[in-house]
Amino acid sequence: MARRRQIYEGKAKILYEGPEPGTLIQYFKDDATAFNAQKRGTISGKGVINNRISEHIFTALQVIGVPTHFIRRLNMREQLIRQVEIIPIEIVIRNVAAGSLSKRLGIEEGTQLPRTIIEYYYKDDALGDPMIADEHIACFGWATQDEMNDIADMAIRVNDFLSGMFAAIGIRLIDFKLEFGRVWDGDYARVILADEISPDGCRLWDIKTNQKLDKDRFRQDLGGVEEAYQEVARRLGLLQPEDESAVLDFDTHRKKRGR
Ligand code: TMP
């Protein structure tokens, strides 16, 4: 098979040209970064697990009518997606105080927020993804007001759905990050959910013990990082106990074939 053309390489994923125009292949790496890539490492098997978790969540969101870029999973580390024009804004939805909110406003981590908060960050690594307001988005034309209304509506629906989905498996959805992209239909653009939803971009705590089951284990050197990602996949019914070694076997197999 001819080598595929790489379109983009991010910190945790690579995008390749897809089989048809308007499609891309999204490859999930094991690489992890934190604090604007000042901390780097690998989480063994993360790519395989995030590919599965994101497939599971995007498929369910499509069923409840949230449009997403996901088409289908191709293999252990790759999924076929629709090509979108990424809107350069990270949307963070918070239900419980943690992370930068706790730090910035001095609110104890774990405090239930009286209402859900949506925050926006400008997606620019060189600037360290600064927090922005609606005014900046309008002023610099990063998205239209209609697009921002659609994004906020979808973010709330995703939050409601995910909060319930995780609660059902004993996990509290503390906060998470979404990205959206435009697809064009003639002169009209529509906004759909893009990127991924996985323990890389969510804070997930065990409901009973408050144990962290997400990337904070890597950010804060808490240990048990691989196990935490596996635990989320296992509770979602995506990983049988015997699959845990399969995740690693797949990589060995792949390396032997030189891909
Ligand atoms: P924060 O508390 O560090 O602002 O993060 C809020 C949520 O957004 C948390 O679930 C992690 C996620 N997130 C990302 O996915 N990418 C990022 O670059 C940052 C800063 C946060």
PDB file of C-alpha atoms and ligand atoms in Angstrom:
ATOM      1  CA  MET A   1       0.000   0.000   0.000  1.00  0.00           C
ATOM      2  CA  ALA A   2       1.293   3.463  -0.855  1.00  0.00           C
ATOM      3  CA  ARG A   3       2.363   5.513   2.112  1.00  0.00           C
ATOM      4  CA  ARG A   4      -0.401   7.849   3.212  1.00  0.00           C
ATOM      5  CA  ARG A   5       0.056  11.558   3.190  1.00  0.00           C
ATOM      6  CA  GLN A   6       0.285  13.078   6.650  1.00  0.00           C
ATOM      7  CA  ILE A   7      -1.841  16.194   6.969  1.00  0.00           C
ATOM      8  CA  TYR A   8      -1.062  17.206  10.530  1.00  0.00           C
ATOM      9  CA  GLU A   9       0.672  15.926  13.643  1.00  0.00           C
ATOM     10  CA  GLY A  10      -0.574  17.067  17.030  1.00  0.00           C
ATOM     11  CA  LYS A  11       0.550  16.155  20.528  1.00  0.00           C
ATOM     12  CA  ALA A  12      -1.630  13.058  20.866  1.00  0.00           C
ATOM     13  CA  LYS A  13      -2.863  12.359  17.320  1.00  0.00           C
ATOM     14  CA  ILE A  14      -1.814  12.306  13.683  1.00  0.00           C
ATOM     15  CA  LEU A  15      -4.138  13.099  10.795  1.00  0.00           C
ATOM     16  CA  TYR A  16      -3.639  11.366   7.441  1.00  0.00           C
ATOM     17  CA  GLU A  17      -5.360  11.909   4.137  1.00  0.00           C
ATOM     18  CA  GLY A  18      -8.494   9.749   3.974  1.00  0.00           C
ATOM     19  CA  PRO A  19      -9.649   7.366   1.245  1.00  0.00           C
ATOM     20  CA  GLU A  20     -12.164   9.845  -0.201  1.00  0.00           C
ATOM     21  CA  PRO A  21     -12.185  13.625  -0.527  1.00  0.00           C
ATOM     22  CA  GLY A  22     -13.508  15.249   2.614  1.00  0.00           C
ATOM     23  CA  THR A  23     -12.312  12.407   4.862  1.00  0.00           C
ATOM     24  CA  LEU A  24      -9.268  11.993   7.081  1.00  0.00           C
ATOM     25  CA  ILE A  25      -7.780   9.179   9.137  1.00  0.00           C
ATOM     26  CA  GLN A  26      -7.229  10.067  12.781  1.00  0.00           C
ATOM     27  CA  TYR A  27      -4.409   8.053  14.395  1.00  0.00           C
ATOM     28  CA  PHE A  28      -4.203   7.949  18.216  1.00  0.00           C
ATOM     29  CA  LYS A  29      -0.667   8.017  19.677  1.00  0.00           C
ATOM     30  CA  ASP A  30       0.462   6.961  23.145  1.00  0.00           C
ATOM     31  CA  ASP A  31       2.237  10.311  23.576  1.00  0.00           C
ATOM     32  CA  ALA A  32       1.046  12.524  26.388  1.00  0.00           C
ATOM     33  CA  THR A  33       1.881  16.122  27.187  1.00  0.00           C
ATOM     34  CA  ALA A  34       0.826  18.453  29.949  1.00  0.00           C
ATOM     35  CA  PHE A  35       1.285  22.079  30.926  1.00  0.00           C
ATOM     36  CA  ASN A  36       1.518  23.222  27.323  1.00  0.00           C
ATOM     37  CA  ALA A  37       3.923  20.425  26.384  1.00  0.00           C
ATOM     38  CA  GLN A  38       6.463  21.293  29.107  1.00  0.00           C
ATOM     39  CA  LYS A  39       5.886  17.783  30.470  1.00  0.00           C
ATOM     40  CA  ARG A  40       6.101  14.933  27.978  1.00  0.00           C
ATOM     41  CA  GLY A  41       5.739  11.189  28.278  1.00  0.00           C
ATOM     42  CA  THR A  42       3.977   8.138  26.953  1.00  0.00           C
ATOM     43  CA  ILE A  43       1.049   6.272  28.376  1.00  0.00           C
ATOM     44  CA  SER A  44       1.327   2.735  27.085  1.00  0.00           C
ATOM     45  CA  GLY A  45      -1.795   1.630  25.191  1.00  0.00           C
ATOM     46  CA  LYS A  46      -3.478   5.035  25.602  1.00  0.00           C
ATOM     47  CA  GLY A  47      -3.990   5.503  21.862  1.00  0.00           C
ATOM     48  CA  VAL A  48      -5.814   2.189  21.563  1.00  0.00           C
ATOM     49  CA  ILE A  49      -8.058   2.968  24.535  1.00  0.00           C
ATOM     50  CA  ASN A  50      -8.803   6.572  23.535  1.00  0.00           C
ATOM     51  CA  ASN A  51      -9.703   5.418  20.010  1.00  0.00           C
ATOM     52  CA  ARG A  52     -12.269   3.015  21.506  1.00  0.00           C
ATOM     53  CA  ILE A  53     -13.627   5.412  24.135  1.00  0.00           C
ATOM     54  CA  SER A  54     -13.970   8.238  21.630  1.00  0.00           C
ATOM     55  CA  GLU A  55     -15.695   5.914  19.128  1.00  0.00           C
ATOM     56  CA  HIS A  56     -18.127   4.812  21.838  1.00  0.00           C
ATOM     57  CA  ILE A  57     -18.974   8.358  22.922  1.00  0.00           C
ATOM     58  CA  PHE A  58     -19.195   9.925  19.450  1.00  0.00           C
ATOM     59  CA  THR A  59     -21.421   7.086  18.231  1.00  0.00           C
ATOM     60  CA  ALA A  60     -23.766   7.579  21.183  1.00  0.00           C
ATOM     61  CA  LEU A  61     -23.809  11.355  20.678  1.00  0.00           C
ATOM     62  CA  GLN A  62     -24.749  10.896  17.036  1.00  0.00           C
ATOM     63  CA  VAL A  63     -27.671   8.727  18.133  1.00  0.00           C
ATOM     64  CA  ILE A  64     -28.993  11.552  20.332  1.00  0.00           C
ATOM     65  CA  GLY A  65     -28.624  14.017  17.446  1.00  0.00           C
ATOM     66  CA  VAL A  66     -25.300  15.736  18.126  1.00  0.00           C
ATOM     67  CA  PRO A  67     -23.492  15.890  14.753  1.00  0.00           C
ATOM     68  CA  THR A  68     -19.846  14.743  14.927  1.00  0.00           C
ATOM     69  CA  HIS A  69     -16.917  14.186  12.573  1.00  0.00           C
ATOM     70  CA  PHE A  70     -16.766  10.460  13.429  1.00  0.00           C
ATOM     71  CA  ILE A  71     -17.510   8.042  10.565  1.00  0.00           C
ATOM     72  CA  ARG A  72     -16.150   4.691  11.756  1.00  0.00           C
ATOM     73  CA  ARG A  73     -13.276   3.060  13.555  1.00  0.00           C
ATOM     74  CA  LEU A  74     -10.801   1.445  11.148  1.00  0.00           C
ATOM     75  CA  ASN A  75      -8.528  -0.485  13.497  1.00  0.00           C
ATOM     76  CA  MET A  76      -7.041  -0.394  16.999  1.00  0.00           C
ATOM     77  CA  ARG A  77      -5.506   3.060  16.633  1.00  0.00           C
ATOM     78  CA  GLU A  78      -7.306   4.693  13.706  1.00  0.00           C
ATOM     79  CA  GLN A  79     -10.699   6.085  12.869  1.00  0.00           C
ATOM     80  CA  LEU A  80     -12.157   7.549   9.703  1.00  0.00           C
ATOM     81  CA  ILE A  81     -13.457  11.075  10.220  1.00  0.00           C
ATOM     82  CA  ARG A  82     -14.934  13.914   8.195  1.00  0.00           C
ATOM     83  CA  GLN A  83     -12.487  16.647   7.371  1.00  0.00           C
ATOM     84  CA  VAL A  84     -13.500  19.862   9.109  1.00  0.00           C
ATOM     85  CA  GLU A  85     -12.147  23.361   9.377  1.00  0.00           C
ATOM     86  CA  ILE A  86     -11.218  23.407  13.062  1.00  0.00           C
ATOM     87  CA  ILE A  87     -12.560  26.395  14.977  1.00  0.00           C
ATOM     88  CA  PRO A  88      -9.533  27.595  16.993  1.00  0.00           C
ATOM     89  CA  ILE A  89     -11.355  27.562  20.328  1.00  0.00           C
ATOM     90  CA  GLU A  90     -11.193  24.966  23.118  1.00  0.00           C
ATOM     91  CA  ILE A  91     -14.533  24.741  24.895  1.00  0.00           C
ATOM     92  CA  VAL A  92     -14.210  23.696  28.542  1.00  0.00           C
ATOM     93  CA  ILE A  93     -17.340  22.625  30.432  1.00  0.00           C
ATOM     94  CA  ARG A  94     -17.110  22.452  34.225  1.00  0.00           C
ATOM     95  CA  ASN A  95     -19.485  20.852  36.733  1.00  0.00           C
ATOM     96  CA  VAL A  96     -17.118  20.661  39.704  1.00  0.00           C
ATOM     97  CA  ALA A  97     -14.185  22.936  40.593  1.00  0.00           C
ATOM     98  CA  ALA A  98     -10.769  21.519  39.653  1.00  0.00           C
ATOM     99  CA  GLY A  99      -7.600  22.316  37.724  1.00  0.00           C
ATOM    100  CA  SER A 100      -7.120  25.859  36.470  1.00  0.00           C
ATOM    101  CA  LEU A 101     -10.482  27.065  37.845  1.00  0.00           C
ATOM    102  CA  SER A 102      -9.530  26.042  41.376  1.00  0.00           C
ATOM    103  CA  LYS A 103      -6.108  27.603  40.993  1.00  0.00           C
ATOM    104  CA  ARG A 104      -7.280  30.861  39.399  1.00  0.00           C
ATOM    105  CA  LEU A 105     -10.210  31.513  41.740  1.00  0.00           C
ATOM    106  CA  GLY A 106      -9.035  29.736  44.896  1.00  0.00           C
ATOM    107  CA  ILE A 107     -11.971  27.328  44.993  1.00  0.00           C
ATOM    108  CA  GLU A 108     -11.253  24.008  46.622  1.00  0.00           C
ATOM    109  CA  GLU A 109     -10.963  21.130  44.171  1.00  0.00           C
ATOM    110  CA  GLY A 110     -14.069  18.959  44.325  1.00  0.00           C
ATOM    111  CA  THR A 111     -16.494  21.792  45.153  1.00  0.00           C
ATOM    112  CA  GLN A 112     -19.753  21.229  43.234  1.00  0.00           C
ATOM    113  CA  LEU A 113     -20.453  24.340  41.133  1.00  0.00           C
ATOM    114  CA  PRO A 114     -23.918  25.903  41.628  1.00  0.00           C
ATOM    115  CA  ARG A 115     -24.313  25.784  37.836  1.00  0.00           C
ATOM    116  CA  THR A 116     -22.363  24.471  34.872  1.00  0.00           C
ATOM    117  CA  ILE A 117     -19.725  26.846  33.516  1.00  0.00           C
ATOM    118  CA  ILE A 118     -18.599  27.063  29.885  1.00  0.00           C
ATOM    119  CA  GLU A 119     -15.209  28.646  29.240  1.00  0.00           C
ATOM    120  CA  TYR A 120     -13.372  29.396  26.019  1.00  0.00           C
ATOM    121  CA  TYR A 121      -9.646  29.174  25.345  1.00  0.00           C
ATOM    122  CA  TYR A 122      -7.874  30.333  22.200  1.00  0.00           C
ATOM    123  CA  LYS A 123      -6.187  27.286  20.640  1.00  0.00           C
ATOM    124  CA  ASP A 124      -2.609  28.512  20.245  1.00  0.00           C
ATOM    125  CA  ASP A 125       0.253  26.512  21.769  1.00  0.00           C
ATOM    126  CA  ALA A 126       2.741  29.359  21.417  1.00  0.00           C
ATOM    127  CA  LEU A 127       0.474  31.541  23.570  1.00  0.00           C
ATOM    128  CA  GLY A 128      -0.311  28.686  25.993  1.00  0.00           C
ATOM    129  CA  ASP A 129      -4.027  28.490  25.029  1.00  0.00           C
ATOM    130  CA  PRO A 130      -5.119  31.719  26.781  1.00  0.00           C
ATOM    131  CA  MET A 131      -8.619  32.025  28.199  1.00  0.00           C
ATOM    132  CA  ILE A 132     -10.837  34.305  26.101  1.00  0.00           C
ATOM    133  CA  ALA A 133     -14.328  35.827  26.283  1.00  0.00           C
ATOM    134  CA  ASP A 134     -17.139  35.934  23.700  1.00  0.00           C
ATOM    135  CA  GLU A 135     -15.992  39.456  22.898  1.00  0.00           C
ATOM    136  CA  HIS A 136     -12.594  38.244  21.663  1.00  0.00           C
ATOM    137  CA  ILE A 137     -14.217  35.556  19.524  1.00  0.00           C
ATOM    138  CA  ALA A 138     -16.495  38.142  17.881  1.00  0.00           C
ATOM    139  CA  CYS A 139     -13.795  40.804  17.605  1.00  0.00           C
ATOM    140  CA  PHE A 140     -11.247  38.566  15.882  1.00  0.00           C
ATOM    141  CA  GLY A 141     -13.846  36.642  13.856  1.00  0.00           C
ATOM    142  CA  TRP A 142     -12.855  33.179  15.132  1.00  0.00           C
ATOM    143  CA  ALA A 143     -16.527  32.125  14.971  1.00  0.00           C
ATOM    144  CA  THR A 144     -19.864  33.830  14.280  1.00  0.00           C
ATOM    145  CA  GLN A 145     -22.475  34.464  16.963  1.00  0.00           C
ATOM    146  CA  ASP A 146     -24.709  31.791  15.393  1.00  0.00           C
ATOM    147  CA  GLU A 147     -21.857  29.294  15.494  1.00  0.00           C
ATOM    148  CA  MET A 148     -21.143  30.124  19.133  1.00  0.00           C
ATOM    149  CA  ASN A 149     -24.842  29.653  19.992  1.00  0.00           C
ATOM    150  CA  ASP A 150     -24.805  26.233  18.311  1.00  0.00           C
ATOM    151  CA  ILE A 151     -21.555  25.320  20.075  1.00  0.00           C
ATOM    152  CA  ALA A 152     -22.886  26.293  23.523  1.00  0.00           C
ATOM    153  CA  ASP A 153     -26.132  24.343  22.903  1.00  0.00           C
ATOM    154  CA  MET A 154     -24.225  21.251  21.793  1.00  0.00           C
ATOM    155  CA  ALA A 155     -21.746  21.543  24.687  1.00  0.00           C
ATOM    156  CA  ILE A 156     -24.618  21.524  27.201  1.00  0.00           C
ATOM    157  CA  ARG A 157     -26.236  18.523  25.523  1.00  0.00           C
ATOM    158  CA  VAL A 158     -22.919  16.664  25.490  1.00  0.00           C
ATOM    159  CA  ASN A 159     -22.448  17.507  29.177  1.00  0.00           C
ATOM    160  CA  ASP A 160     -25.920  16.236  30.114  1.00  0.00           C
ATOM    161  CA  PHE A 161     -25.432  13.040  28.163  1.00  0.00           C
ATOM    162  CA  LEU A 162     -21.900  12.337  29.393  1.00  0.00           C
ATOM    163  CA  SER A 163     -22.727  13.150  33.020  1.00  0.00           C
ATOM    164  CA  GLY A 164     -25.462  10.502  32.926  1.00  0.00           C
ATOM    165  CA  MET A 165     -23.399   7.997  30.995  1.00  0.00           C
ATOM    166  CA  PHE A 166     -20.499   8.234  33.453  1.00  0.00           C
ATOM    167  CA  ALA A 167     -22.728   8.356  36.557  1.00  0.00           C
ATOM    168  CA  ALA A 168     -24.195   5.026  35.455  1.00  0.00           C
ATOM    169  CA  ILE A 169     -20.713   3.463  35.733  1.00  0.00           C
ATOM    170  CA  GLY A 170     -19.786   5.123  39.023  1.00  0.00           C
ATOM    171  CA  ILE A 171     -17.823   8.039  37.556  1.00  0.00           C
ATOM    172  CA  ARG A 172     -18.322  11.752  38.251  1.00  0.00           C
ATOM    173  CA  LEU A 173     -17.733  14.017  35.243  1.00  0.00           C
ATOM    174  CA  ILE A 174     -15.831  16.939  36.762  1.00  0.00           C
ATOM    175  CA  ASP A 175     -14.959  18.852  33.574  1.00  0.00           C
ATOM    176  CA  PHE A 176     -13.964  18.272  29.959  1.00  0.00           C
ATOM    177  CA  LYS A 177     -12.794  19.944  26.782  1.00  0.00           C
ATOM    178  CA  LEU A 178     -14.475  19.930  23.354  1.00  0.00           C
ATOM    179  CA  GLU A 179     -13.436  21.121  19.914  1.00  0.00           C
ATOM    180  CA  PHE A 180     -15.717  21.892  17.009  1.00  0.00           C
ATOM    181  CA  GLY A 181     -15.182  22.267  13.270  1.00  0.00           C
ATOM    182  CA  ARG A 182     -17.000  23.611  10.223  1.00  0.00           C
ATOM    183  CA  VAL A 183     -18.191  21.539   7.299  1.00  0.00           C
ATOM    184  CA  TRP A 184     -19.241  23.346   4.170  1.00  0.00           C
ATOM    185  CA  ASP A 185     -22.360  22.646   2.142  1.00  0.00           C
ATOM    186  CA  GLY A 186     -22.097  25.025  -0.797  1.00  0.00           C
ATOM    187  CA  ASP A 187     -21.993  28.500   0.694  1.00  0.00           C
ATOM    188  CA  TYR A 188     -23.282  27.336   4.065  1.00  0.00           C
ATOM    189  CA  ALA A 189     -21.161  26.174   6.957  1.00  0.00           C
ATOM    190  CA  ARG A 190     -22.393  23.889   9.726  1.00  0.00           C
ATOM    191  CA  VAL A 191     -20.624  23.250  13.005  1.00  0.00           C
ATOM    192  CA  ILE A 192     -20.016  19.677  14.156  1.00  0.00           C
ATOM    193  CA  LEU A 193     -18.205  18.110  17.107  1.00  0.00           C
ATOM    194  CA  ALA A 194     -14.598  17.171  16.241  1.00  0.00           C
ATOM    195  CA  ASP A 195     -11.355  15.963  17.874  1.00  0.00           C
ATOM    196  CA  GLU A 196     -11.888  13.280  20.554  1.00  0.00           C
ATOM    197  CA  ILE A 197     -13.533  12.692  23.924  1.00  0.00           C
ATOM    198  CA  SER A 198     -11.329  10.564  26.175  1.00  0.00           C
ATOM    199  CA  PRO A 199      -9.649  10.603  29.614  1.00  0.00           C
ATOM    200  CA  ASP A 200      -6.998  12.890  28.008  1.00  0.00           C
ATOM    201  CA  GLY A 201      -9.454  15.794  27.902  1.00  0.00           C
ATOM    202  CA  CYS A 202     -11.853  14.974  30.740  1.00  0.00           C
ATOM    203  CA  ARG A 203     -11.602  14.873  34.509  1.00  0.00           C
ATOM    204  CA  LEU A 204     -13.249  11.678  35.701  1.00  0.00           C
ATOM    205  CA  TRP A 205     -13.432  10.791  39.396  1.00  0.00           C
ATOM    206  CA  ASP A 206     -14.708   7.614  40.986  1.00  0.00           C
ATOM    207  CA  ILE A 207     -18.048   8.572  42.571  1.00  0.00           C
ATOM    208  CA  LYS A 208     -17.358   6.774  45.860  1.00  0.00           C
ATOM    209  CA  THR A 209     -13.619   7.288  46.407  1.00  0.00           C
ATOM    210  CA  ASN A 210     -12.897  10.451  44.338  1.00  0.00           C
ATOM    211  CA  GLN A 211     -10.004   8.515  42.797  1.00  0.00           C
ATOM    212  CA  LYS A 212      -8.822  10.250  39.615  1.00  0.00           C
ATOM    213  CA  LEU A 213      -9.333   8.168  36.462  1.00  0.00           C
ATOM    214  CA  ASP A 214      -7.896  10.581  33.887  1.00  0.00           C
ATOM    215  CA  LYS A 215      -4.836  12.462  32.651  1.00  0.00           C
ATOM    216  CA  ASP A 216      -4.397  14.252  35.990  1.00  0.00           C
ATOM    217  CA  ARG A 217      -2.662  11.026  37.105  1.00  0.00           C
ATOM    218  CA  PHE A 218      -0.002  11.812  34.464  1.00  0.00           C
ATOM    219  CA  ARG A 219       0.000  15.606  35.057  1.00  0.00           C
ATOM    220  CA  GLN A 220       0.436  15.168  38.815  1.00  0.00           C
ATOM    221  CA  ASP A 221       2.661  12.040  38.761  1.00  0.00           C
ATOM    222  CA  LEU A 222       0.093  10.039  40.710  1.00  0.00           C
ATOM    223  CA  GLY A 223       1.065   6.680  39.150  1.00  0.00           C
ATOM    224  CA  GLY A 224      -1.365   4.072  37.823  1.00  0.00           C
ATOM    225  CA  VAL A 225      -1.943   6.105  34.650  1.00  0.00           C
ATOM    226  CA  GLU A 226      -2.398   3.163  32.243  1.00  0.00           C
ATOM    227  CA  GLU A 227      -4.617   1.407  34.780  1.00  0.00           C
ATOM    228  CA  ALA A 228      -6.862   4.461  35.112  1.00  0.00           C
ATOM    229  CA  TYR A 229      -7.490   4.678  31.339  1.00  0.00           C
ATOM    230  CA  GLN A 230      -8.121   0.922  31.256  1.00  0.00           C
ATOM    231  CA  GLU A 231     -10.545   1.200  34.155  1.00  0.00           C
ATOM    232  CA  VAL A 232     -12.660   3.794  32.304  1.00  0.00           C
ATOM    233  CA  ALA A 233     -12.733   1.591  29.185  1.00  0.00           C
ATOM    234  CA  ARG A 234     -13.549  -1.480  31.281  1.00  0.00           C
ATOM    235  CA  ARG A 235     -16.468   0.236  33.048  1.00  0.00           C
ATOM    236  CA  LEU A 236     -17.792   1.393  29.670  1.00  0.00           C
ATOM    237  CA  GLY A 237     -17.795  -2.264  28.623  1.00  0.00           C
ATOM    238  CA  LEU A 238     -15.111  -1.678  25.973  1.00  0.00           C
ATOM    239  CA  LEU A 239     -12.317  -3.729  27.482  1.00  0.00           C
ATOM    240  CA  GLN A 240     -12.586  -7.270  28.743  1.00  0.00           C
ATOM    241  CA  PRO A 241      -9.935  -8.271  31.308  1.00  0.00           C
ATOM    242  CA  GLU A 242      -8.228 -10.484  28.698  1.00  0.00           C
ATOM    243  CA  ASP A 243      -8.031  -7.536  26.248  1.00  0.00           C
ATOM    244  CA  GLU A 244      -5.538  -5.662  28.385  1.00  0.00           C
ATOM    245  CA  SER A 245      -2.661  -7.764  27.087  1.00  0.00           C
ATOM    246  CA  ALA A 246      -4.163  -7.602  23.569  1.00  0.00           C
ATOM    247  CA  VAL A 247      -3.633  -3.835  23.566  1.00  0.00           C
ATOM    248  CA  LEU A 248       0.087  -4.427  23.970  1.00  0.00           C
ATOM    249  CA  ASP A 249       0.184  -7.461  21.634  1.00  0.00           C
ATOM    250  CA  PHE A 250      -1.307  -5.356  18.865  1.00  0.00           C
ATOM    251  CA  ASP A 251       1.543  -2.858  19.111  1.00  0.00           C
ATOM    252  CA  THR A 252       4.180  -5.585  19.059  1.00  0.00           C
ATOM    253  CA  HIS A 253       2.514  -7.050  15.980  1.00  0.00           C
ATOM    254  CA  ARG A 254       2.380  -3.658  14.307  1.00  0.00           C
ATOM    255  CA  LYS A 255       6.044  -2.912  14.960  1.00  0.00           C
ATOM    256  CA  LYS A 256       6.996  -6.286  13.446  1.00  0.00           C
ATOM    257  CA  ARG A 257       5.190  -5.277  10.257  1.00  0.00           C
ATOM    258  CA  GLY A 258       7.119  -2.011  10.352  1.00  0.00           C
ATOM    259  CA  ARG A 259       4.120   0.350  10.427  1.00  0.00           C
TER     260      ARG A 259
HETATM  261  P1  TMP B   1      -7.995  23.030  33.173  1.00  0.00           P
HETATM  262  O1  TMP B   1      -8.618  22.906  34.524  1.00  0.00           O
HETATM  263  O2  TMP B   1      -6.529  22.739  33.148  1.00  0.00           O
HETATM  264  O3  TMP B   1      -8.327  24.348  32.524  1.00  0.00           O
HETATM  265  O4  TMP B   1      -8.661  21.903  32.239  1.00  0.00           O
HETATM  266  C1  TMP B   1     -10.055  21.777  32.095  1.00  0.00           C
HETATM  267  C2  TMP B   1     -10.390  20.525  31.313  1.00  0.00           C
HETATM  268  O5  TMP B   1      -9.960  20.640  29.980  1.00  0.00           O
HETATM  269  C3  TMP B   1      -9.732  19.267  31.855  1.00  0.00           C
HETATM  270  O6  TMP B   1     -10.686  18.216  31.805  1.00  0.00           O
HETATM  271  C4  TMP B   1      -8.604  18.975  30.916  1.00  0.00           C
HETATM  272  C5  TMP B   1      -9.037  19.603  29.634  1.00  0.00           C
HETATM  273  N1  TMP B   1      -7.931  20.197  28.898  1.00  0.00           N
HETATM  274  C6  TMP B   1      -7.558  19.697  27.680  1.00  0.00           C
HETATM  275  O7  TMP B   1      -8.141  18.740  27.186  1.00  0.00           O
HETATM  276  N2  TMP B   1      -6.533  20.302  26.998  1.00  0.00           N
HETATM  277  C7  TMP B   1      -5.857  21.354  27.489  1.00  0.00           C
HETATM  278  O8  TMP B   1      -4.946  21.870  26.823  1.00  0.00           O
HETATM  279  C8  TMP B   1      -6.245  21.870  28.783  1.00  0.00           C
HETATM  280  C9  TMP B   1      -5.519  23.035  29.391  1.00  0.00           C
HETATM  281  C10 TMP B   1      -7.282  21.261  29.433  1.00  0.00           C
END
